PDB file of C-alpha atoms in Angstrom:
ATOM      1  CA  MET A   1     -56.563 -91.658-118.758  1.00 73.00           C
ATOM      2  CA  ASN A   2     -52.927 -92.241-118.879  1.00 79.00           C
ATOM      3  CA  GLU A   3     -50.451 -92.595-122.029  1.00 78.00           C
ATOM      4  CA  HIS A   4     -50.975 -96.079-122.740  1.00 76.00           C
ATOM      5  CA  GLU A   5     -55.079 -95.315-122.788  1.00 80.00           C
ATOM      6  CA  ILE A   6     -54.873 -92.762-124.789  1.00 78.00           C
ATOM      7  CA  VAL A   7     -51.980 -94.290-127.452  1.00 75.00           C
ATOM      8  CA  SER A   8     -54.299 -98.112-127.612  1.00 76.00           C
ATOM      9  CA  SER A   9     -57.929 -96.459-127.781  1.00 77.00           C
ATOM     10  CA  GLY A  10     -57.617 -95.665-131.241  1.00 77.00           C
ATOM     11  CA  LEU A  11     -57.533 -91.105-130.316  1.00 79.00           C
ATOM     12  CA  LEU A  12     -54.265 -89.980-131.722  1.00 79.00           C
ATOM     13  CA  GLU A  13     -55.798 -91.651-134.989  1.00 78.00           C
ATOM     14  CA  SER A  14     -58.904 -89.452-133.934  1.00 79.00           C
ATOM     15  CA  TYR A  15     -57.043 -86.876-133.127  1.00 83.00           C
ATOM     16  CA  VAL A  16     -55.263 -86.705-136.613  1.00 80.00           C
ATOM     17  CA  LEU A  17     -58.793 -86.651-138.309  1.00 76.00           C
ATOM     18  CA  GLY A  18     -59.804 -84.058-136.676  1.00 77.00           C
ATOM     19  CA  ILE A  19     -63.368 -85.776-134.525  1.00 79.00           C
ATOM     20  CA  THR A  20     -61.712 -85.378-130.775  1.00 81.00           C
ATOM     21  CA  SER A  21     -64.068 -83.662-128.547  1.00 86.00           C
ATOM     22  CA  GLN A  22     -62.484 -80.557-126.422  1.00 87.00           C
ATOM     23  CA  GLU A  23     -61.624 -82.907-123.771  1.00 87.00           C
ATOM     24  CA  GLU A  24     -59.839 -85.645-125.952  1.00 86.00           C
ATOM     25  CA  THR A  25     -57.960 -82.621-127.574  1.00 88.00           C
ATOM     26  CA  THR A  26     -56.933 -81.651-124.577  1.00 89.00           C
ATOM     27  CA  GLN A  27     -55.917 -84.776-123.080  1.00 87.00           C
ATOM     28  CA  VAL A  28     -53.334 -85.735-127.192  1.00 85.00           C
ATOM     29  CA  GLU A  29     -51.701 -81.710-126.826  1.00 89.00           C
ATOM     30  CA  LYS A  30     -50.950 -82.495-123.109  1.00 88.00           C
ATOM     31  CA  LEU A  31     -49.223 -86.091-124.083  1.00 86.00           C
ATOM     32  CA  LEU A  32     -47.332 -84.492-126.990  1.00 87.00           C
ATOM     33  CA  SER A  33     -45.631 -81.886-124.635  1.00 89.00           C
ATOM     34  CA  THR A  34     -45.314 -83.946-122.009  1.00 89.00           C
ATOM     35  CA  HIS A  35     -43.903 -86.747-124.192  1.00 85.00           C
ATOM     36  CA  PRO A  36     -42.459 -85.773-127.324  1.00 85.00           C
ATOM     37  CA  GLU A  37     -42.015 -89.052-128.299  1.00 86.00           C
ATOM     38  CA  TYR A  38     -45.275 -89.472-129.502  1.00 85.00           C
ATOM     39  CA  GLN A  39     -44.759 -86.249-131.655  1.00 88.00           C
ATOM     40  CA  SER A  40     -43.183 -89.075-135.093  1.00 87.00           C
ATOM     41  CA  GLN A  41     -46.447 -91.154-134.301  1.00 84.00           C
ATOM     42  CA  VAL A  42     -48.669 -88.886-134.818  1.00 84.00           C
ATOM     43  CA  ASP A  43     -47.057 -87.536-137.573  1.00 87.00           C
ATOM     44  CA  ASP A  44     -46.648 -91.577-139.148  1.00 83.00           C
ATOM     45  CA  ILE A  45     -50.727 -91.842-138.868  1.00 81.00           C
ATOM     46  CA  ARG A  46     -51.298 -88.553-140.236  1.00 81.00           C
ATOM     47  CA  GLU A  47     -48.825 -89.800-143.648  1.00 81.00           C
ATOM     48  CA  SER A  48     -50.845 -92.626-143.431  1.00 76.00           C
ATOM     49  CA  LEU A  49     -54.483 -91.397-143.393  1.00 72.00           C
ATOM     50  CA  GLU A  50     -53.485 -89.056-146.013  1.00 71.00           C
ATOM     51  CA  SER A  51     -51.478 -91.268-148.497  1.00 71.00           C
ATOM     52  CA  PHE A  52     -54.571 -93.649-148.175  1.00 67.00           C
ATOM     53  CA  ALA A  53     -57.039 -90.688-148.444  1.00 64.00           C
ATOM     54  CA  TRP A  54     -54.657 -89.582-151.782  1.00 64.00           C
ATOM     55  CA  GLN A  55     -54.642 -92.679-153.282  1.00 66.00           C
ATOM     56  CA  HIS A  56     -58.157 -93.945-153.200  1.00 58.00           C
ATOM     57  CA  ALA A  57     -59.141 -90.165-153.507  1.00 58.00           C
ATOM     58  CA  ILE A  58     -61.534 -89.236-156.784  1.00 59.00           C
ATOM     59  CA  GLU A  59     -60.915 -86.425-159.299  1.00 59.00           C
ATOM     60  CA  PRO A  60     -64.093 -84.309-159.129  1.00 58.00           C
ATOM     61  CA  PRO A  61     -65.494 -82.021-161.152  1.00 62.00           C
ATOM     62  CA  VAL A  62     -64.568 -78.227-161.363  1.00 62.00           C
ATOM     63  CA  ALA A  63     -67.509 -76.733-160.146  1.00 65.00           C
ATOM     64  CA  VAL A  64     -67.876 -79.331-157.112  1.00 58.00           C
ATOM     65  CA  ARG A  65     -63.960 -79.669-155.975  1.00 61.00           C
ATOM     66  CA  GLU A  66     -64.031 -75.414-156.125  1.00 68.00           C
ATOM     67  CA  LYS A  67     -67.044 -75.528-153.592  1.00 65.00           C
ATOM     68  CA  VAL A  68     -65.805 -78.473-151.621  1.00 61.00           C
ATOM     69  CA  LEU A  69     -62.155 -76.496-151.350  1.00 64.00           C
ATOM     70  CA  GLY A  70     -63.972 -73.192-150.167  1.00 68.00           C
ATOM     71  CA  SER A  71     -65.936 -74.527-147.798  1.00 63.00           C
ATOM     72  CA  ILE A  72     -63.025 -76.578-146.341  1.00 62.00           C
ATOM     73  CA  GLN A  73     -61.033 -73.009-146.217  1.00 64.00           C
ATOM     74  CA  GLU A  74     -64.144 -72.022-144.362  1.00 65.00           C
ATOM     75  CA  LEU A  75     -63.819 -74.220-141.751  1.00 58.00           C
ATOM     76  CA  ALA A  76     -60.411 -73.715-141.154  1.00 57.00           C
ATOM     77  CA  ALA A  77     -60.225 -70.337-141.072  1.00 61.00           C
ATOM     78  CA  GLY A  78     -63.204 -68.466-140.509  1.00 54.00           C
ATOM     79  CA  LYS A  79     -63.470 -67.497-143.770  1.00 50.00           C
ATOM     80  CA  VAL A  80     -62.958 -67.641-147.022  1.00 45.00           C
ATOM     81  CA  ILE A  81     -59.398 -66.085-148.072  1.00 46.00           C
ATOM     82  CA  PRO A  82     -57.985 -66.701-151.573  1.00 48.00           C
ATOM     83  CA  MET A  83     -54.983 -68.056-151.695  1.00 48.00           C
ATOM     84  CA  THR A  84     -52.373 -65.994-153.528  1.00 48.00           C
ATOM     85  CA  ARG A  85     -48.935 -64.577-152.227  1.00 47.00           C
ATOM     86  CA  SER A  86     -50.555 -60.985-151.128  1.00 50.00           C
ATOM     87  CA  SER A  87     -53.554 -62.911-149.107  1.00 49.00           C
ATOM     88  CA  LEU A  88     -51.165 -64.858-147.546  1.00 44.00           C
ATOM     89  CA  HIS A  89     -49.243 -62.034-146.340  1.00 48.00           C
ATOM     90  CA  ASN A  90     -52.209 -59.954-144.631  1.00 50.00           C
ATOM     91  CA  LEU A  91     -53.484 -63.233-143.288  1.00 44.00           C
ATOM     92  CA  THR A  92     -50.546 -63.290-140.598  1.00 46.00           C
ATOM     93  CA  ASN A  93     -50.338 -59.613-140.713  1.00 50.00           C
ATOM     94  CA  GLN A  94     -54.461 -59.966-139.497  1.00 48.00           C
ATOM     95  CA  ARG A  95     -54.245 -62.607-137.256  1.00 46.00           C
ATOM     96  CA  PRO A  96     -50.747 -62.833-135.531  1.00 48.00           C
ATOM     97  CA  GLY A  97     -50.046 -66.180-134.057  1.00 45.00           C
ATOM     98  CA  LEU A  98     -51.418 -67.808-137.215  1.00 43.00           C
ATOM     99  CA  SER A  99     -49.428 -70.238-138.819  1.00 44.00           C
ATOM    100  CA  VAL A 100     -50.638 -70.653-142.545  1.00 43.00           C
ATOM    101  CA  THR A 101     -48.323 -73.749-142.846  1.00 44.00           C
ATOM    102  CA  LYS A 102     -50.925 -75.152-139.709  1.00 45.00           C
ATOM    103  CA  THR A 103     -53.734 -73.480-141.747  1.00 45.00           C
ATOM    104  CA  LEU A 104     -53.325 -75.759-145.234  1.00 44.00           C
ATOM    105  CA  VAL A 105     -52.566 -78.561-143.237  1.00 44.00           C
ATOM    106  CA  SER A 106     -55.307 -78.419-141.131  1.00 49.00           C
ATOM    107  CA  SER A 107     -56.891 -77.868-144.550  1.00 50.00           C
ATOM    108  CA  ARG A 108     -55.874 -81.035-145.922  1.00 52.00           C
ATOM    109  CA  ASN A 109     -56.306 -82.646-143.137  1.00 54.00           C
ATOM    110  CA  TRP A 110     -59.941 -81.962-143.535  1.00 56.00           C
ATOM    111  CA  VAL A 111     -59.424 -83.055-147.703  1.00 55.00           C
ATOM    112  CA  ALA A 112     -58.179 -86.458-146.030  1.00 56.00           C
ATOM    113  CA  ALA A 113     -60.637 -87.095-143.670  1.00 59.00           C
ATOM    114  CA  ALA A 114     -63.855 -86.439-146.111  1.00 60.00           C
ATOM    115  CA  ALA A 115     -61.863 -89.037-148.713  1.00 59.00           C
ATOM    116  CA  VAL A 116     -61.181 -91.285-146.049  1.00 58.00           C
ATOM    117  CA  ILE A 117     -64.737 -90.842-145.112  1.00 64.00           C
ATOM    118  CA  MET A 118     -65.792 -90.847-149.047  1.00 62.00           C
ATOM    119  CA  VAL A 119     -63.400 -94.175-149.014  1.00 57.00           C
ATOM    120  CA  LEU A 120     -65.247 -96.148-146.227  1.00 59.00           C
ATOM    121  CA  SER A 121     -68.815 -95.110-147.926  1.00 61.00           C
ATOM    122  CA  VAL A 122     -67.907 -96.960-151.463  1.00 58.00           C
ATOM    123  CA  VAL A 123     -66.322-100.381-149.007  1.00 55.00           C
ATOM    124  CA  GLY A 124     -70.129-100.113-147.216  1.00 60.00           C
ATOM    125  CA  ASN A 125     -71.591-100.019-150.167  1.00 62.00           C
ATOM    126  CA  ILE A 126     -70.130-102.712-151.761  1.00 63.00           C
ATOM    127  CA  PHE A 127     -70.990-104.521-148.831  1.00 62.00           C
ATOM    128  CA  LEU A 128     -74.519-103.981-148.790  1.00 69.00           C
ATOM    129  CA  PHE A 129     -74.390-105.277-153.025  1.00 66.00           C
ATOM    130  CA  LYS A 130     -72.398-108.061-151.664  1.00 68.00           C
ATOM    131  CA  GLU A 131     -74.897-108.877-149.216  1.00 74.00           C
ATOM    132  CA  LEU A 132     -78.067-108.141-151.720  1.00 75.00           C
ATOM    133  CA  LYS A 133     -76.308-110.137-154.474  1.00 75.00           C
ATOM    134  CA  ALA A 134     -76.332-112.892-151.975  1.00 79.00           C
ATOM    135  CA  SER A 135     -79.854-112.570-150.924  1.00 80.00           C
ATOM    136  CA  GLU A 136     -81.285-112.636-154.686  1.00 80.00           C
ATOM    137  CA  ASP A 137     -79.294-116.055-155.352  1.00 81.00           C
ATOM    138  CA  MET A 138     -80.361-117.129-152.017  1.00 83.00           C
ATOM    139  CA  VAL A 139     -83.761-116.079-153.178  1.00 83.00           C
ATOM    140  CA  ALA A 140     -83.763-117.972-156.553  1.00 82.00           C
ATOM    141  CA  THR A 141     -82.562-121.243-155.525  1.00 84.00           C
ATOM    142  CA  LEU A 142     -85.398-121.012-152.874  1.00 84.00           C
ATOM    143  CA  GLU A 143     -87.530-120.956-155.952  1.00 82.00           C
ATOM    144  CA  SER A 144     -85.975-122.867-158.207  1.00 84.00           C
ATOM    145  CA  ASN A 145     -85.446-125.671-155.049  1.00 84.00           C
ATOM    146  CA  ASN A 146     -89.752-124.910-155.183  1.00 83.00           C
ATOM    147  CA  THR A 147     -89.593-125.848-158.662  1.00 85.00           C
ATOM    148  CA  GLN A 148     -87.675-129.500-158.495  1.00 85.00           C
ATOM    149  CA  LEU A 149     -90.164-129.998-155.194  1.00 83.00           C
ATOM    150  CA  ALA A 150     -93.405-129.722-157.887  1.00 83.00           C
ATOM    151  CA  LYS A 151     -92.225-131.339-160.512  1.00 84.00           C
ATOM    152  CA  ASN A 152     -91.379-134.120-157.912  1.00 83.00           C
ATOM    153  CA  LEU A 153     -94.536-134.430-156.786  1.00 82.00           C
ATOM    154  CA  GLU A 154     -96.415-134.807-159.831  1.00 82.00           C
ATOM    155  CA  VAL A 155     -93.833-137.529-160.692  1.00 77.00           C
ATOM    156  CA  ASN A 156     -94.419-139.040-157.600  1.00 79.00           C
ATOM    157  CA  LYS A 157     -98.492-138.308-158.164  1.00 79.00           C
ATOM    158  CA  ALA A 158     -98.845-139.905-161.533  1.00 71.00           C
ATOM    159  CA  SER A 159     -96.403-142.801-159.834  1.00 70.00           C
ATOM    160  CA  PHE A 160     -98.430-143.425-157.064  1.00 76.00           C
ATOM    161  CA  MET A 161    -101.909-143.506-159.773  1.00 74.00           C
ATOM    162  CA  GLN A 162    -100.278-146.394-161.529  1.00 67.00           C
ATOM    163  CA  ALA A 163     -99.262-148.222-158.053  1.00 71.00           C
ATOM    164  CA  ARG A 164    -103.170-147.867-157.454  1.00 76.00           C
ATOM    165  CA  GLN A 165    -104.203-149.202-161.128  1.00 68.00           C
ATOM    166  CA  GLU A 166    -101.576-152.160-160.325  1.00 68.00           C
ATOM    167  CA  ILE A 167    -102.606-153.148-157.446  1.00 75.00           C
ATOM    168  CA  ALA A 168    -106.026-152.642-158.303  1.00 75.00           C
ATOM    169  CA  VAL A 169    -105.458-155.898-161.170  1.00 71.00           C
ATOM    170  CA  LEU A 170    -103.330-157.567-158.609  1.00 72.00           C
ATOM    171  CA  GLN A 171    -106.451-157.780-156.530  1.00 77.00           C
ATOM    172  CA  ASN A 172    -109.115-158.459-159.211  1.00 81.00           C
ATOM    173  CA  PRO A 173    -110.211-161.784-158.451  1.00 83.00           C
ATOM    174  CA  GLY A 174    -109.514-162.466-163.058  1.00 84.00           C
ATOM    175  CA  THR A 175    -105.853-162.270-162.627  1.00 87.00           C
ATOM    176  CA  LYS A 176    -103.922-165.193-162.326  1.00 88.00           C
ATOM    177  CA  MET A 177    -100.573-165.841-160.864  1.00 87.00           C
ATOM    178  CA  MET A 178     -97.121-167.696-162.172  1.00 90.00           C
ATOM    179  CA  LYS A 179     -93.744-168.154-160.726  1.00 92.00           C
ATOM    180  CA  LEU A 180     -90.502-168.233-162.653  1.00 94.00           C
ATOM    181  CA  GLN A 181     -87.538-170.163-161.406  1.00 94.00           C
ATOM    182  CA  GLY A 182     -83.953-169.478-161.767  1.00 94.00           C
ATOM    183  CA  GLU A 183     -82.153-171.767-164.728  1.00 95.00           C
ATOM    184  CA  PRO A 184     -78.589-173.378-163.433  1.00 94.00           C
ATOM    185  CA  ILE A 185     -76.817-170.296-164.590  1.00 94.00           C
ATOM    186  CA  ALA A 186     -78.968-168.134-161.551  1.00 94.00           C
ATOM    187  CA  PRO A 187     -80.555-170.883-159.555  1.00 93.00           C
ATOM    188  CA  THR A 188     -81.642-168.007-156.663  1.00 93.00           C
ATOM    189  CA  ALA A 189     -82.948-166.086-159.405  1.00 94.00           C
ATOM    190  CA  PHE A 190     -87.070-165.566-159.494  1.00 91.00           C
ATOM    191  CA  ALA A 191     -89.679-163.707-160.627  1.00 92.00           C
ATOM    192  CA  MET A 192     -93.967-163.701-160.149  1.00 90.00           C
ATOM    193  CA  LEU A 193     -95.813-163.051-163.801  1.00 91.00           C
ATOM    194  CA  TYR A 194     -99.624-161.848-162.874  1.00 89.00           C
ATOM    195  CA  TRP A 195    -101.719-161.300-165.872  1.00 86.00           C
ATOM    196  CA  ASN A 196    -105.449-161.049-166.359  1.00 85.00           C
ATOM    197  CA  ASP A 197    -107.593-162.302-169.581  1.00 83.00           C
ATOM    198  CA  ALA A 198    -110.101-160.005-169.042  1.00 83.00           C
ATOM    199  CA  LYS A 199    -108.547-157.096-168.619  1.00 83.00           C
ATOM    200  CA  ARG A 200    -105.360-157.873-171.245  1.00 86.00           C
ATOM    201  CA  GLU A 201    -103.180-157.375-168.815  1.00 86.00           C
ATOM    202  CA  THR A 202     -99.649-158.404-167.757  1.00 89.00           C
ATOM    203  CA  TYR A 203     -97.608-157.718-164.952  1.00 88.00           C
ATOM    204  CA  MET A 204     -93.893-158.795-164.411  1.00 87.00           C
ATOM    205  CA  ALA A 205     -93.123-158.219-160.449  1.00 85.00           C
ATOM    206  CA  ASN A 206     -90.522-159.134-157.529  1.00 83.00           C
ATOM    207  CA  VAL A 207     -87.951-159.966-159.982  1.00 89.00           C
ATOM    208  CA  GLN A 208     -84.436-160.644-158.644  1.00 90.00           C
ATOM    209  CA  LEU A 209     -81.906-161.174-161.260  1.00 93.00           C
ATOM    210  CA  PRO A 210     -78.414-160.527-161.369  1.00 93.00           C
ATOM    211  CA  SER A 211     -77.442-156.702-163.093  1.00 91.00           C
ATOM    212  CA  ALA A 212     -77.165-157.185-166.133  1.00 92.00           C
ATOM    213  CA  PRO A 213     -73.899-156.136-167.699  1.00 93.00           C
ATOM    214  CA  THR A 214     -72.764-153.013-169.907  1.00 92.00           C
ATOM    215  CA  GLY A 215     -73.908-153.249-173.044  1.00 93.00           C
ATOM    216  CA  LYS A 216     -76.554-156.139-171.886  1.00 94.00           C
ATOM    217  CA  GLN A 217     -80.232-155.952-171.194  1.00 94.00           C
ATOM    218  CA  TYR A 218     -82.873-158.871-169.820  1.00 95.00           C
ATOM    219  CA  GLN A 219     -85.608-159.281-172.965  1.00 94.00           C
ATOM    220  CA  ILE A 220     -88.780-161.573-171.758  1.00 94.00           C
ATOM    221  CA  TRP A 221     -90.267-164.046-173.923  1.00 94.00           C
ATOM    222  CA  ALA A 222     -94.001-165.750-174.181  1.00 93.00           C
ATOM    223  CA  ILE A 223     -93.884-169.053-175.091  1.00 93.00           C
ATOM    224  CA  VAL A 224     -96.694-169.490-178.082  1.00 93.00           C
ATOM    225  CA  ASP A 225     -96.694-173.293-179.635  1.00 92.00           C
ATOM    226  CA  GLY A 226     -93.436-173.793-178.392  1.00 90.00           C
ATOM    227  CA  LYS A 227     -92.549-170.700-179.907  1.00 93.00           C
ATOM    228  CA  PRO A 228     -90.634-167.628-177.706  1.00 94.00           C
ATOM    229  CA  VAL A 229     -92.484-164.158-178.796  1.00 94.00           C
ATOM    230  CA  ASP A 230     -91.084-161.236-177.490  1.00 93.00           C
ATOM    231  CA  ALA A 231     -92.883-159.860-174.578  1.00 93.00           C
ATOM    232  CA  GLY A 232     -91.005-156.344-174.089  1.00 91.00           C
ATOM    233  CA  LEU A 233     -87.275-155.493-172.186  1.00 92.00           C
ATOM    234  CA  PHE A 234     -87.252-155.528-168.685  1.00 88.00           C
ATOM    235  CA  ASP A 235     -86.381-152.578-166.844  1.00 86.00           C
ATOM    236  CA  GLN A 236     -84.350-153.706-163.704  1.00 82.00           C
ATOM    237  CA  ALA A 237     -85.221-150.111-161.914  1.00 78.00           C
ATOM    238  CA  THR A 238     -88.436-150.958-161.594  1.00 77.00           C
ATOM    239  CA  SER A 239     -89.922-153.047-159.296  1.00 74.00           C
ATOM    240  CA  MET A 240     -93.266-153.899-161.186  1.00 81.00           C
ATOM    241  CA  GLN A 241     -93.109-153.485-164.447  1.00 86.00           C
ATOM    242  CA  LYS A 242     -96.093-153.928-167.662  1.00 87.00           C
ATOM    243  CA  VAL A 243     -94.815-156.266-170.549  1.00 90.00           C
ATOM    244  CA  LYS A 244     -96.998-157.270-173.689  1.00 90.00           C
ATOM    245  CA  SER A 245    -100.012-159.205-173.711  1.00 88.00           C
ATOM    246  CA  ILE A 246     -99.735-162.274-175.700  1.00 90.00           C
ATOM    247  CA  ASN A 247    -102.425-164.275-176.552  1.00 88.00           C
ATOM    248  CA  GLY A 248    -102.275-168.609-176.267  1.00 88.00           C
ATOM    249  CA  ALA A 249     -98.914-167.326-174.194  1.00 90.00           C
ATOM    250  CA  SER A 250     -98.409-171.292-172.568  1.00 90.00           C
ATOM    251  CA  ALA A 251     -94.974-170.145-170.414  1.00 93.00           C
ATOM    252  CA  TYR A 252     -92.669-167.392-170.147  1.00 94.00           C
ATOM    253  CA  ALA A 253     -88.743-167.330-169.936  1.00 94.00           C
ATOM    254  CA  ILE A 254     -86.312-164.300-169.534  1.00 95.00           C
ATOM    255  CA  SER A 255     -82.612-163.978-171.026  1.00 95.00           C
ATOM    256  CA  LEU A 256     -80.141-162.497-171.058  1.00 95.00           C
ATOM    257  CA  GLU A 257     -79.757-160.233-174.577  1.00 95.00           C
ATOM    258  CA  PRO A 258     -77.794-157.267-176.871  1.00 93.00           C
ATOM    259  CA  GLU A 259     -79.160-154.375-175.331  1.00 92.00           C
ATOM    260  CA  GLY A 260     -82.063-153.478-176.855  1.00 91.00           C
ATOM    261  CA  GLY A 261     -83.330-156.677-177.484  1.00 91.00           C
ATOM    262  CA  SER A 262     -82.601-160.085-179.159  1.00 89.00           C
ATOM    263  CA  PRO A 263     -82.175-158.832-183.534  1.00 77.00           C
ATOM    264  CA  GLN A 264     -83.603-162.714-183.672  1.00 80.00           C
ATOM    265  CA  ALA A 265     -87.252-164.254-183.276  1.00 82.00           C
ATOM    266  CA  GLY A 266     -85.621-165.440-179.906  1.00 89.00           C
ATOM    267  CA  PRO A 267     -83.147-165.617-177.726  1.00 92.00           C
ATOM    268  CA  THR A 268     -79.410-165.352-178.760  1.00 92.00           C
ATOM    269  CA  GLY A 269     -78.171-164.871-174.679  1.00 92.00           C
ATOM    270  CA  GLN A 270     -78.651-167.679-171.863  1.00 93.00           C
ATOM    271  CA  VAL A 271     -82.232-168.090-169.840  1.00 95.00           C
ATOM    272  CA  TYR A 272     -82.252-166.904-167.130  1.00 96.00           C
ATOM    273  CA  LEU A 273     -85.444-167.594-166.086  1.00 95.00           C
ATOM    274  CA  LYS A 274     -88.675-170.074-167.030  1.00 94.00           C
ATOM    275  CA  GLY A 275     -92.378-170.905-165.727  1.00 93.00           C
ATOM    276  CA  SER A 276     -94.830-172.367-167.113  1.00 90.00           C
ATOM    277  CA  LEU A 277     -98.722-171.724-166.876  1.00 78.00           C
ATOM    278  CA  ASN A 278    -100.052-175.575-165.922  1.00 63.00           C
TER     279      ASN A 278
END
């Protein structure tokens, strides 16, 4: 592996963290001996990792901290060595060639590596928590959608049953039909009235009227002995609507009234549709 491959592969970072194999360690140290200019890069990596680790480190309880540091010292020196002035002097005398500074730096590297691993673990847990939260939100959304679908199904079922009843009335031999024609104000307006005297049911269907302006609403009138009788308000959102059954009606009309219906006993607005039973 040449120098560019060593640098680009992240081997220097692994070397600083102390997680390289023996072969990789030899390659890095050979690179540093033959190309001293890379030593500054290694130092920068070490400082960056240590700075990141110490900035994100969490102060552990005293007992845990002492136990961890003791284990780190064992890993670095091969045994636990009290870090007093005399012990440092004895350590250098007992192990000639051993650099106490290097040992302490190595120990510090282990602390930094442990802190980095801890930070990565926290980040991983945060990511997993977010994924879990997203999954829970998705489940909640699906449950809400299922609930809404069930409600829509019930509404559609009720509408279907109502439509079947209305069709049954229209197909009944006793049901009669009347056509309402548009007045000059709306010559293309159109509607059909169906009624069944035996069942006392009346329906307005196939209504084609201009959209009612804001604050206005169409009202249906039954004409009995020449006088208008309220037969209900017309809902333009429906294709077929059941209206009041009025005995003795000889004609029907639809007028445009204030929203909620005419305040009087007859139309106050313009009549748009008229139809006679005769």
